[in-house]
Short mmCIF file of C-alpha atoms and ligand atoms in Angstrom, two decimals:
data_model
loop_
_atom_site.label_atom_id
_atom_site.label_comp_id
_atom_site.label_asym_id
_atom_site.label_seq_id
_atom_site.Cartn_x
_atom_site.Cartn_y
_atom_site.Cartn_z
CA UNK C 30 215.68 129.31 122.74
CA UNK C 31 216.12 130.88 126.10
CA UNK C 32 215.06 134.11 127.75
CA UNK C 33 217.26 136.98 126.56
CA UNK C 34 218.10 140.42 127.85
CA UNK C 35 217.97 143.55 125.53
CA UNK C 36 219.18 146.60 127.31
CA UNK C 37 217.32 146.63 130.57
CA UNK C 38 214.49 144.31 129.75
CA UNK C 39 214.02 140.61 129.49
CA UNK C 40 212.22 138.85 126.67
CA UNK C 41 211.00 135.27 126.23
CA UNK C 42 210.99 133.23 122.99
CA UNK C 43 207.67 133.44 121.20
CA UNK C 44 207.93 132.86 117.52
CA UNK C 45 210.59 130.48 116.09
CA UNK C 46 212.73 130.99 113.07
CA UNK C 47 210.88 128.00 111.42
CA UNK C 48 207.53 129.40 112.04
CA UNK C 49 208.49 132.81 110.73
CA UNK C 50 209.98 131.17 107.57
CA UNK C 51 206.73 129.23 106.90
CA UNK C 52 204.48 132.23 107.45
CA UNK C 53 206.65 134.42 105.17
CA UNK C 54 206.63 131.85 102.36
CA UNK C 55 202.85 131.46 102.65
CA UNK C 56 202.11 135.15 102.46
CA UNK C 57 204.47 135.47 99.41
CA UNK C 58 202.61 132.64 97.65
CA UNK C 59 199.41 134.50 98.27
CA UNK C 60 200.93 137.63 96.67
CA UNK C 61 202.15 135.51 93.80
CA UNK C 62 198.67 134.27 93.09
CA UNK C 63 196.83 137.59 93.56
CA UNK C 64 199.26 139.54 91.36
CA UNK C 65 199.68 136.99 88.55
CA UNK C 66 199.98 138.91 85.28
CA UNK C 67 200.78 142.16 87.13
CA UNK C 68 204.04 143.82 88.01
CA UNK C 69 203.85 144.95 91.55
CA UNK C 70 206.13 147.60 93.03
CA UNK C 71 207.22 146.80 96.62
CA UNK C 72 207.90 149.66 99.02
CA UNK C 73 209.87 148.54 102.02
CA UNK C 74 209.47 150.61 105.20
CA UNK C 75 212.92 150.84 106.93
CA UNK C 76 214.32 150.00 109.30
CA UNK C 77 212.00 147.43 110.78
CA UNK C 78 210.89 145.63 107.66
CA UNK C 79 214.40 144.95 106.29
CA UNK C 80 214.74 141.35 107.32
CA UNK C 81 211.06 140.45 106.44
CA UNK C 82 211.39 142.07 103.07
CA UNK C 83 214.61 140.26 102.21
CA UNK C 84 213.08 136.92 102.99
CA UNK C 85 209.76 137.67 101.38
CA UNK C 86 211.23 138.79 98.12
CA UNK C 87 213.10 135.46 97.59
CA UNK C 88 209.69 133.77 97.33
CA UNK C 89 208.18 136.40 94.95
CA UNK C 90 208.22 134.99 91.41
CA UNK C 91 206.57 137.94 89.64
CA UNK C 92 208.41 140.60 87.60
CA UNK C 93 208.68 143.44 90.18
CA UNK C 94 210.54 146.42 91.55
CA UNK C 95 211.52 147.25 94.99
CA UNK C 96 212.09 150.65 96.68
CA UNK C 97 213.14 151.44 100.23
CA UNK C 98 211.81 154.31 102.22
CA UNK C 99 212.10 155.79 105.70
CA UNK C 100 209.52 157.71 107.59
CA UNK C 101 210.34 161.05 109.17
CA UNK C 102 210.60 160.68 112.82
CA UNK C 103 208.12 163.49 113.41
CA UNK C 104 206.28 165.88 111.05
CA UNK C 105 203.54 167.57 112.97
CA UNK C 106 200.21 166.48 114.12
CA UNK C 107 196.71 166.42 112.74
CA UNK C 108 193.32 165.67 114.17
CA UNK C 109 194.04 161.96 113.64
CA UNK C 110 197.32 162.06 115.43
CA UNK C 111 200.93 162.10 114.31
CA UNK C 112 201.56 162.07 110.57
CA UNK C 113 204.98 160.81 109.46
CA UNK C 114 206.12 161.51 105.94
CA UNK C 115 207.82 159.21 103.45
CA UNK C 116 211.47 160.01 102.88
CA UNK C 117 213.60 158.72 100.02
CA UNK C 118 210.83 157.71 97.59
CA UNK C 119 212.25 158.89 94.26
CA UNK C 120 210.44 156.34 92.06
CA UNK C 121 207.40 157.27 89.98
CA UNK C 122 204.33 155.65 91.47
CA UNK C 123 201.88 156.66 88.74
CA UNK C 124 199.56 153.71 87.96
CA UNK C 125 201.74 151.33 89.95
CA UNK C 126 200.27 148.42 91.97
CA UNK C 127 202.07 149.22 95.14
CA UNK C 128 202.56 146.68 98.00
CA UNK C 129 203.82 148.34 101.18
CA UNK C 130 206.05 146.02 103.29
CA UNK C 131 205.86 146.78 107.04
CA UNK C 132 207.22 145.04 110.00
CA UNK C 133 204.14 145.48 112.24
CA UNK C 134 200.82 147.24 112.25
CA UNK C 135 199.82 148.03 115.74
CA UNK C 136 197.43 150.95 116.39
CA UNK C 137 197.43 151.73 112.61
CA UNK C 138 198.46 155.39 113.22
CA UNK C 139 201.43 155.06 110.84
CA UNK C 140 199.60 153.41 108.03
CA UNK C 141 196.57 155.67 108.39
CA UNK C 142 198.90 158.62 107.82
CA UNK C 143 200.80 156.96 105.05
CA UNK C 144 198.11 155.53 102.76
CA UNK C 145 196.86 158.93 101.59
CA UNK C 146 200.37 159.92 100.70
CA UNK C 147 200.63 156.95 98.36
CA UNK C 148 197.12 157.59 96.86
CA UNK C 149 198.25 161.20 96.24
CA UNK C 150 200.98 159.88 93.97
CA UNK C 151 198.52 158.40 91.53
CA UNK C 152 198.91 154.71 92.30
CA UNK C 153 196.64 152.23 90.59
CA UNK C 154 196.29 150.18 93.84
CA UNK C 155 197.98 150.07 97.19
CA UNK C 156 197.91 147.20 99.71
CA UNK C 157 199.76 146.56 102.98
CA UNK C 158 201.82 143.42 103.54
CA UNK C 159 202.87 143.16 107.25
CA UNK C 160 204.94 140.57 109.04
CA UNK C 161 202.98 141.06 112.23
CA UNK C 162 199.54 142.36 113.05
CA UNK C 163 198.18 143.40 116.44
CA UNK C 164 194.48 143.47 115.58
CA UNK C 165 193.40 144.01 119.17
CA UNK C 166 195.50 147.14 119.41
CA UNK C 167 193.98 148.84 116.36
CA UNK C 168 192.73 152.38 116.68
CA UNK C 169 192.17 153.06 112.98
CA UNK C 170 189.60 150.71 111.55
CA UNK C 171 190.30 151.84 108.04
CA UNK C 172 193.79 150.26 108.25
CA UNK C 173 193.41 146.67 107.36
CA UNK C 174 196.52 144.94 105.84
CA UNK C 175 195.56 142.52 103.07
CA UNK C 176 198.65 140.37 103.62
CA UNK C 177 199.47 139.35 107.18
CA UNK C 178 202.15 136.74 107.92
CA UNK C 179 201.48 136.32 111.65
CA UNK C 180 198.78 137.60 113.95
CA UNK C 181 200.08 138.44 117.48
CA UNK C 182 198.45 139.56 120.80
CA UNK C 183 198.94 143.14 122.09
CA UNK C 184 202.34 142.64 123.61
CA UNK C 185 205.71 144.26 122.94
CA UNK C 186 207.97 142.09 120.83
CA UNK C 187 211.65 142.29 119.44
CA UNK C 188 213.57 140.39 116.83
CA UNK C 189 213.62 139.75 113.06
CA UNK C 190 213.98 143.44 112.29
CA UNK C 191 211.95 144.78 115.16
CA UNK C 192 213.70 146.74 117.89
CA UNK C 193 213.66 147.72 121.47
CA UNK C 194 215.39 151.15 121.46
CA UNK C 195 217.21 150.15 118.28
CA UNK C 196 218.49 146.91 119.74
CA UNK C 197 217.45 143.39 119.04
CA UNK C 198 216.78 143.78 115.21
CA UNK C 199 219.42 141.00 114.38
CA UNK C 200 217.66 138.26 116.34
CA UNK C 201 216.42 135.51 113.98
CA UNK C 202 213.41 134.62 116.31
CA UNK C 203 210.85 136.92 117.78
CA UNK C 204 210.75 137.44 121.56
CA UNK C 205 208.04 138.85 123.80
CA UNK C 206 208.65 141.35 126.61
CA UNK C 207 208.43 139.81 130.08
CA UNK C 208 206.16 141.66 132.51
CA UNK C 209 207.94 141.68 135.77
P1 IMP Q 305 201.37 151.89 114.68
O1 IMP Q 305 201.51 153.26 114.00
O2 IMP Q 305 200.78 152.03 116.05
O3 IMP Q 305 200.65 150.94 113.84
O4 IMP Q 305 202.76 151.31 114.91
C1 IMP Q 305 203.59 150.92 113.93
C2 IMP Q 305 205.07 150.97 114.38
O5 IMP Q 305 205.30 151.03 115.81
C3 IMP Q 305 205.82 149.87 113.82
O6 IMP Q 305 206.17 150.15 112.47
C4 IMP Q 305 206.93 149.62 114.74
O7 IMP Q 305 208.04 150.48 114.40
C5 IMP Q 305 206.40 150.13 116.05
N1 IMP Q 305 206.01 148.96 116.89
C6 IMP Q 305 204.68 148.67 117.20
N2 IMP Q 305 204.57 147.56 118.06
C7 IMP Q 305 205.86 147.20 118.23
C8 IMP Q 305 206.52 146.12 119.02
O8 IMP Q 305 205.90 145.26 119.62
N3 IMP Q 305 207.87 146.09 118.93
C9 IMP Q 305 208.63 146.91 118.25
N4 IMP Q 305 208.13 147.87 117.55
C10 IMP Q 305 206.74 148.09 117.60
MG1 MG Q 306 208.20 150.26 111.43
#
């Protein structure tokens, strides 16, 4: 793996496809154990989580359903910052054990705004499963993903679904932005 260029920036290899594969399988197995006897409903947050979700789901051996949602790019502000709304969630969430699949939890702003929207739909439980977690960047302490595949430092990354200005999502490894 070599340094790559995405648009105007250079990125260096940081997490290999093998490491991602192992971490995804491990987190899926944890979900399999924790939800034994249940039928979780996975809600995938597009676009970033598409690749993670597809690999994760291959390791889930529970009866389950999967829905895909987007977030509005902007929907006003509140005292706690920008609140983005769920778009395209037609499924009934009443009494469901929901697992949100995210690409990355950074400051926690997105999930802080989203969790109450799930709770308002009458779920039985809701947990976050994220590919990447930037714990040191967290601004909302109430946002704590139960399932984290890989912990990363507070640096900008691309690949495996994550983008820089919409590019780089197709990369099968994860790359870190070079500071230059
Ligand atoms: P938060 O609301 O600050 O937790 O940020 C969550 C969203 O910001 C993620 O779903 C990503 O879309 C985006 N994001 C945060 N960090 C990165 C990164 O390093 N690379 C690409 N996207 C990121
Ligand atoms: Mg995202």
